[in-house]
Tab-separated table of N, CA and C in Angstrom:
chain	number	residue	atom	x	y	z
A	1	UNK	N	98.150	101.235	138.914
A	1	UNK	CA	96.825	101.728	138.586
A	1	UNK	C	96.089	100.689	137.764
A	2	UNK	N	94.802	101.252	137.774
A	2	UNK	CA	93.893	99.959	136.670
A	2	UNK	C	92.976	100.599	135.716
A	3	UNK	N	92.665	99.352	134.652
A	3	UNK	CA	91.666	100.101	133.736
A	3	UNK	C	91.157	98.777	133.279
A	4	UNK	N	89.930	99.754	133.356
A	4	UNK	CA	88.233	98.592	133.019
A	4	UNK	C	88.129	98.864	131.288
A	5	UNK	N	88.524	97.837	130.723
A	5	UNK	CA	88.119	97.893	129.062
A	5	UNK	C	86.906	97.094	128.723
A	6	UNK	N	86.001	97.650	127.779
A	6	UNK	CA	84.551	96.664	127.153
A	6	UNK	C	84.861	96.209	125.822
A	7	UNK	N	85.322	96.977	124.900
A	7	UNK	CA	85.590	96.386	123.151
A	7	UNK	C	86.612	96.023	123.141
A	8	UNK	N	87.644	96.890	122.144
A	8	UNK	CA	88.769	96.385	121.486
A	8	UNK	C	89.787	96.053	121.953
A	9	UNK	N	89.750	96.441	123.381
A	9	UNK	CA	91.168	96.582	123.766
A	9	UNK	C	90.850	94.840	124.891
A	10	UNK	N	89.829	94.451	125.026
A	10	UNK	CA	89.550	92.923	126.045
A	10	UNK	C	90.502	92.213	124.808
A	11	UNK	N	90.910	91.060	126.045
A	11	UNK	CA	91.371	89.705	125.241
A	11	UNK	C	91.080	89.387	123.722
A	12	UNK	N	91.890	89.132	123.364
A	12	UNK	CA	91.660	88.588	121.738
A	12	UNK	C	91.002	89.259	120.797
A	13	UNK	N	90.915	90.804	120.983
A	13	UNK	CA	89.947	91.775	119.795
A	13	UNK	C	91.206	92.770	119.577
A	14	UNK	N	90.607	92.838	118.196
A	14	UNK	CA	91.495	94.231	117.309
A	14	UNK	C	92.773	94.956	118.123
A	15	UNK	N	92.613	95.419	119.826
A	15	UNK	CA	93.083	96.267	119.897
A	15	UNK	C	94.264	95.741	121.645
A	16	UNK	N	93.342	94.468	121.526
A	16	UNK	CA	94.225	94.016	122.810
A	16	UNK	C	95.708	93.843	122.975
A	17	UNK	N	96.612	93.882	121.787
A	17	UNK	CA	98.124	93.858	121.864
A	17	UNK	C	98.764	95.382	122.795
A	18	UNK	N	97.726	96.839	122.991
A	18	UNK	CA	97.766	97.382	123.245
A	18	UNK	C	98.049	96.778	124.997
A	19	UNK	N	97.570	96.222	125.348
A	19	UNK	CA	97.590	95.701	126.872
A	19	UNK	C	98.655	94.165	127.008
A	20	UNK	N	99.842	94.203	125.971
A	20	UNK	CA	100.520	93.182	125.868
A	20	UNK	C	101.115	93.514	127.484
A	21	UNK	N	101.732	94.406	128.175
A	21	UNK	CA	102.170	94.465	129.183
A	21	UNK	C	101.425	95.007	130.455
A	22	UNK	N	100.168	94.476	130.444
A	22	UNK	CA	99.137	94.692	131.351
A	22	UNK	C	98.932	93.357	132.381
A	23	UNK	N	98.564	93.565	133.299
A	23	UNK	CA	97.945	91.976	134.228
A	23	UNK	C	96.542	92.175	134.348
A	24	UNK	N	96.000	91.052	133.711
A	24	UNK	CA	94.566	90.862	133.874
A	24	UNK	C	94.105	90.618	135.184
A	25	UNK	N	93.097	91.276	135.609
A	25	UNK	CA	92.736	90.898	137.557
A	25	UNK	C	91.516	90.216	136.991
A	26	UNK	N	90.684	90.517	136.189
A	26	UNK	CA	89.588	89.580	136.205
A	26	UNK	C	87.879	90.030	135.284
A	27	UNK	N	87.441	89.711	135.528
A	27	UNK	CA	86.081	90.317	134.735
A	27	UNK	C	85.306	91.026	135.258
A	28	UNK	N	84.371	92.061	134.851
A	28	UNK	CA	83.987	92.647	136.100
A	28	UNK	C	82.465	93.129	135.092
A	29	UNK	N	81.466	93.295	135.047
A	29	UNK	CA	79.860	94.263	135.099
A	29	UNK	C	79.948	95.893	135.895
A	30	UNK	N	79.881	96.618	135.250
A	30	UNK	CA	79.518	97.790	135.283
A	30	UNK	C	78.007	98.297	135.111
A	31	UNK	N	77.247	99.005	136.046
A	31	UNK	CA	76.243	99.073	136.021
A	31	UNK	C	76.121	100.435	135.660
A	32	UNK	N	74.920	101.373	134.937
A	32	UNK	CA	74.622	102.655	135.046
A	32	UNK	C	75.328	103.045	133.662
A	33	UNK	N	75.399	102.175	132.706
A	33	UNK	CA	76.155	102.140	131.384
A	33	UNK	C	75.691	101.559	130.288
A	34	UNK	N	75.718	101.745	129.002
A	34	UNK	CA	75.300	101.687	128.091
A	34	UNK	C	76.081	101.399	127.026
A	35	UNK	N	76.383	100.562	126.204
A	35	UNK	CA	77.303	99.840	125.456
A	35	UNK	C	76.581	100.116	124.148
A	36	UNK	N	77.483	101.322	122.748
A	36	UNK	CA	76.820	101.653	121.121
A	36	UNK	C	77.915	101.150	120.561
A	37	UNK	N	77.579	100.327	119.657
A	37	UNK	CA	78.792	99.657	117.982
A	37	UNK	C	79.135	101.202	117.529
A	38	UNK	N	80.290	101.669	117.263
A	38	UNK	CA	80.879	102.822	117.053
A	38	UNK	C	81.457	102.171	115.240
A	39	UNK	N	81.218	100.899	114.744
A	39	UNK	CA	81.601	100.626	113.795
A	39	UNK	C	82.991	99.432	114.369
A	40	UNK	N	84.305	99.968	114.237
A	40	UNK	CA	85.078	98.417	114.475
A	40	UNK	C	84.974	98.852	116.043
A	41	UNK	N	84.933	99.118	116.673
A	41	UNK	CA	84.915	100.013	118.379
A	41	UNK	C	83.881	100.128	118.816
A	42	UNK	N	83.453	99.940	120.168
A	42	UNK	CA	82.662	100.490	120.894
A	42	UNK	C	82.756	101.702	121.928
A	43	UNK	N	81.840	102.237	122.171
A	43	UNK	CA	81.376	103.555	123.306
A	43	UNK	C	80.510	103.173	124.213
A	44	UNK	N	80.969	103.439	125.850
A	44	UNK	CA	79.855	103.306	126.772
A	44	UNK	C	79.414	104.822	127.076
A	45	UNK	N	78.640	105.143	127.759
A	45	UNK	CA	77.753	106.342	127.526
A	45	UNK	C	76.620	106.265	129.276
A	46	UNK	N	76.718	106.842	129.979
A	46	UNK	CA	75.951	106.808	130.998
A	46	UNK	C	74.980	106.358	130.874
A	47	UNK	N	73.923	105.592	131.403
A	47	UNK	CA	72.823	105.137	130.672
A	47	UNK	C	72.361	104.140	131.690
A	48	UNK	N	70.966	103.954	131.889
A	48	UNK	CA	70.623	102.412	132.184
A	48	UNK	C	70.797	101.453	131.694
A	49	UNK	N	72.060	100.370	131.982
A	49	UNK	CA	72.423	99.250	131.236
A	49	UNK	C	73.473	98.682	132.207
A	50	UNK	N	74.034	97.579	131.985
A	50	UNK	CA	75.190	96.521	132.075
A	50	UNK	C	76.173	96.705	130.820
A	51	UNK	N	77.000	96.303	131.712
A	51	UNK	CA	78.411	96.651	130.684
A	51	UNK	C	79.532	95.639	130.904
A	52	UNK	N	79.638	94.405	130.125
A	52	UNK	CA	80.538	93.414	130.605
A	52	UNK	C	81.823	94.061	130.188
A	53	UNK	N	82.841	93.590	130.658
A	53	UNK	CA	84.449	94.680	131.547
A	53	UNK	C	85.579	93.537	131.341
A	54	UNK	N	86.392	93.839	131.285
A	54	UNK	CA	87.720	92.991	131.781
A	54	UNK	C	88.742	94.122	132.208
A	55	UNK	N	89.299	93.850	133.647
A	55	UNK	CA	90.056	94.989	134.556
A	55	UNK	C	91.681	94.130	134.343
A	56	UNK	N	92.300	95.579	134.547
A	56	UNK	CA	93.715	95.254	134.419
A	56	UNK	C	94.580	96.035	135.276
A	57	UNK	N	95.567	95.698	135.415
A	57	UNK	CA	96.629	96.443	136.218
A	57	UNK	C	97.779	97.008	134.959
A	58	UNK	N	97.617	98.151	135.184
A	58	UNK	CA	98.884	98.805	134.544
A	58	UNK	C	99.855	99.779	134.287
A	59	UNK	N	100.884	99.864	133.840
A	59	UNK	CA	101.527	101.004	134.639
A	59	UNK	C	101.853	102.696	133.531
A	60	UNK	N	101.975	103.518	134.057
A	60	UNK	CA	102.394	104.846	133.434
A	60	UNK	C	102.296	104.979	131.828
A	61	UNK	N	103.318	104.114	131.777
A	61	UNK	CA	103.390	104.228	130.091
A	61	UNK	C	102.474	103.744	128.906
A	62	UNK	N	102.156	102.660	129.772
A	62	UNK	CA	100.599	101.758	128.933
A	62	UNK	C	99.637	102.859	129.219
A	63	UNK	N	99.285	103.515	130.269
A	63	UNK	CA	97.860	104.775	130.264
A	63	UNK	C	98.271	105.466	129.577
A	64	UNK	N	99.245	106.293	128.987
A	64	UNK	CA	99.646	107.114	128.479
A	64	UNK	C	99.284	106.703	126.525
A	65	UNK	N	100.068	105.480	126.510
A	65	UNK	CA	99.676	105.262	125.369
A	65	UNK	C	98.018	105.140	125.012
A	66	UNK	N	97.395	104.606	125.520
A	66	UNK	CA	95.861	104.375	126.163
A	66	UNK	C	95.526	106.115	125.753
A	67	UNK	N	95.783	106.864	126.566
A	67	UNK	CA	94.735	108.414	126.278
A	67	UNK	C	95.519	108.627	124.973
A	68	UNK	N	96.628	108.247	124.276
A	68	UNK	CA	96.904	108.973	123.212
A	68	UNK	C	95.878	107.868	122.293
A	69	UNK	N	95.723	107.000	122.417
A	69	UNK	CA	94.634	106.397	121.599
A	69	UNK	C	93.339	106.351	121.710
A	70	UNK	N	92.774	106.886	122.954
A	70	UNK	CA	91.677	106.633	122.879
A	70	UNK	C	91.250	108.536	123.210
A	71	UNK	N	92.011	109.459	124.137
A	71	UNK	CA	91.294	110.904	124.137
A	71	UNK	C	91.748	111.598	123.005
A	72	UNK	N	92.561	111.570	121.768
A	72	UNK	CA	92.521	112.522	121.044
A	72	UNK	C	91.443	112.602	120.130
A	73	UNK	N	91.336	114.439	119.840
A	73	UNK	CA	90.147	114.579	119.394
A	73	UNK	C	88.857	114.431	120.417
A	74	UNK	N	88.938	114.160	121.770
A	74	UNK	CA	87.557	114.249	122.030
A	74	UNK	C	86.940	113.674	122.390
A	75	UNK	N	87.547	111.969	121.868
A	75	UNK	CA	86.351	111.285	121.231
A	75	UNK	C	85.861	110.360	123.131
A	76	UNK	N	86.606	110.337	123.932
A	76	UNK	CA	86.422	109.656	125.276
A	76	UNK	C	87.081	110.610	126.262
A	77	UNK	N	86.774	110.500	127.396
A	77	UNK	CA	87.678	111.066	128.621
A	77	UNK	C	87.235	109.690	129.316
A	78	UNK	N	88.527	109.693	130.176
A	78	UNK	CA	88.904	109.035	131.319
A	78	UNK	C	87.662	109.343	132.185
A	79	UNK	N	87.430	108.377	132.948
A	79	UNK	CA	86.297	108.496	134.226
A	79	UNK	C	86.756	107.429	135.511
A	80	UNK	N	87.209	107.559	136.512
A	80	UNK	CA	87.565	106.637	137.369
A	80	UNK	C	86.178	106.381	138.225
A	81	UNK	N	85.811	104.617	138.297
A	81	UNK	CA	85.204	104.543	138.971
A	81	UNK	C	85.855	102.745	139.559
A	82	UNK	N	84.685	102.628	140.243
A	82	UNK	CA	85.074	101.279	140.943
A	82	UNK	C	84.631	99.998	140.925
A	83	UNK	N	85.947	99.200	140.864
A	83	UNK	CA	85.373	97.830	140.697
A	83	UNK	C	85.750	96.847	142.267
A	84	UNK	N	85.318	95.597	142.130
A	84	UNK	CA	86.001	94.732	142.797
A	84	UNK	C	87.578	94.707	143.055
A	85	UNK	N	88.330	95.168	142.090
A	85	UNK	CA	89.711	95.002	141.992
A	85	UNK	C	90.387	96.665	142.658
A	86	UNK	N	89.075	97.111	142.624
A	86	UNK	CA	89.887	98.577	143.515
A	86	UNK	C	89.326	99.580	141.897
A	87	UNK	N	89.667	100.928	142.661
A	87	UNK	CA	89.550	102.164	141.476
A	87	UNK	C	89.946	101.582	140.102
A	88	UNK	N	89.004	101.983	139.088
A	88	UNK	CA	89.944	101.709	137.945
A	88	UNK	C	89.358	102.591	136.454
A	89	UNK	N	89.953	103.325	135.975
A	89	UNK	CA	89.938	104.171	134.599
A	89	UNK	C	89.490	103.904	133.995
A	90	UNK	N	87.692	103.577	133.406
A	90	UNK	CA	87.027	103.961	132.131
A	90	UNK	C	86.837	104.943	131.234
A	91	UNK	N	87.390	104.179	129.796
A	91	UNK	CA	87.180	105.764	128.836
A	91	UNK	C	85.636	105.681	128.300
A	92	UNK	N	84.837	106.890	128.347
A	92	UNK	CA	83.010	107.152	128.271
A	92	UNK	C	83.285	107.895	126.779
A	93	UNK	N	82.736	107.609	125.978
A	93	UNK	CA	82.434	108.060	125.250
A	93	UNK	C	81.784	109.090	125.247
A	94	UNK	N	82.658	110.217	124.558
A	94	UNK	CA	82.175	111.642	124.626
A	94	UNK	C	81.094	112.307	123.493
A	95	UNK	N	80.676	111.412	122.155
A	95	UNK	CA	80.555	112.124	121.039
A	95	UNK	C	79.446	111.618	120.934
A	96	UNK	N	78.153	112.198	120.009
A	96	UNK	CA	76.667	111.882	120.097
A	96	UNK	C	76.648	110.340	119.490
A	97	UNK	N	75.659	109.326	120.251
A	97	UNK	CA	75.116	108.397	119.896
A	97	UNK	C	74.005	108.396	119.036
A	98	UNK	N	73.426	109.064	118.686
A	98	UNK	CA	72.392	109.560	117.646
A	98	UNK	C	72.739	108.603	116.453
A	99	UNK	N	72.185	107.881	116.205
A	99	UNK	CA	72.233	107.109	115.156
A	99	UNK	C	73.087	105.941	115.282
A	100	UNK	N	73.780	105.795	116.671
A	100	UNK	CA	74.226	104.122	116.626
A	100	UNK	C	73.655	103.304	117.365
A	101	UNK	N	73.873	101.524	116.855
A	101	UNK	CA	73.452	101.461	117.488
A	101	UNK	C	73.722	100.578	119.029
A	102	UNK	N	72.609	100.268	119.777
A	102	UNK	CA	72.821	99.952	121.336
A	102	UNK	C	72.943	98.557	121.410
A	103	UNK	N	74.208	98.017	121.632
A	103	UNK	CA	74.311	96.931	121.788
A	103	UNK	C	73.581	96.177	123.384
A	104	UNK	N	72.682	95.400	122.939
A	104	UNK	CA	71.727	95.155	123.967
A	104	UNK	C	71.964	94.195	125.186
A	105	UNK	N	73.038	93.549	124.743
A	105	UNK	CA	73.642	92.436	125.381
A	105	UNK	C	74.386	92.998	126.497
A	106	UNK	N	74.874	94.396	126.507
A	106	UNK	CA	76.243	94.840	126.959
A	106	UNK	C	77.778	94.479	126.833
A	107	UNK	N	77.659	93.458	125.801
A	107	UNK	CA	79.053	92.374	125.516
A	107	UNK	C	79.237	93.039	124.476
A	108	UNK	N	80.271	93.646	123.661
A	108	UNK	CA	80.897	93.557	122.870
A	108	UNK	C	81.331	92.689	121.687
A	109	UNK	N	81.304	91.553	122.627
A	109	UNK	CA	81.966	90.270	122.399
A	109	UNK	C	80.127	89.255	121.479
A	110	UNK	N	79.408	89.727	122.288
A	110	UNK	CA	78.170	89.051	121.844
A	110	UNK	C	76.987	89.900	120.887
A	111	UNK	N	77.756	91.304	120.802
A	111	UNK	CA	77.186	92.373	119.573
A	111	UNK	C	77.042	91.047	118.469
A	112	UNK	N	75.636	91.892	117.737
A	112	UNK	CA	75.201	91.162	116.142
A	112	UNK	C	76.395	90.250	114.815
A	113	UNK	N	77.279	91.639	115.258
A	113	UNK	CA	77.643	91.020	113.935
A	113	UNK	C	79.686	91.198	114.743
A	114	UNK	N	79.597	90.574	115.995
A	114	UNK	CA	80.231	89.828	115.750
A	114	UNK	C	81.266	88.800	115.271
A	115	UNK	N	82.560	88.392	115.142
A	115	UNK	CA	82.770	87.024	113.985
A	115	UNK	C	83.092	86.122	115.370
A	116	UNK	N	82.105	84.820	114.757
A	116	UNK	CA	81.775	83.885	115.854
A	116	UNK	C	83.219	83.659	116.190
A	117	UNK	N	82.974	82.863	117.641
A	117	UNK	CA	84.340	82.072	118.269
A	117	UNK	C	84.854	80.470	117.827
């Protein structure tokens, strides 16, 4: 199976050791999405926007760990949609955006504040 990540969990951020036993297929844009700074995390949110992606291949136990980190409480559900690399599992942010804010870039990686490369 696969899963399309935008913040913490891409290459080299906070949360990517989570995907130590994942295979990267490649980069991918998501359209019809909307990328908010959640503080150290981001949320995509249906929306008119671009959403830069990095897709992976991975198996049972890595998704598993994945919804225990990212659906408890609420805070995302799973959404399968499609990339170049075939079907693959985005978590959407479930909880009001009201007051954050919209990272305009759709990068994560190129949000304000950032710490440069």
């Amino acid at each position: 199976m696969r899963i399309i990540v935008y913040g913490s969990l891409r290459r080299k951020q906070g949360n990517s050791h989570w995907m130590t036993n994942a295979q990267w297929l490649g980069d991918h844009q998501i359209e019809g999405f909307a990328l908010y700074n959640l503080g150290h995390y981001p949320g995509v949110v249906e929306d008119e926007g671009t959403v830069f992606c990095e897709v992976y291949r991975i198996d049972v136990s890595t998704l598993g760990e994945l919804d225990a980190l990212r659906t408890k409480n609420g805070e995302y559900k799973r959404q399968l949609i499609q990339t170049p690399y075939g079907s693959a599992w985005l978590y959407v942010y479930q909880r009001s955006i009201a007051g954050r804010t919209r990272i305009a870039s759709g990068d994560w990686l190129k949000r304000d504040d950032a710490p440069e490369a």
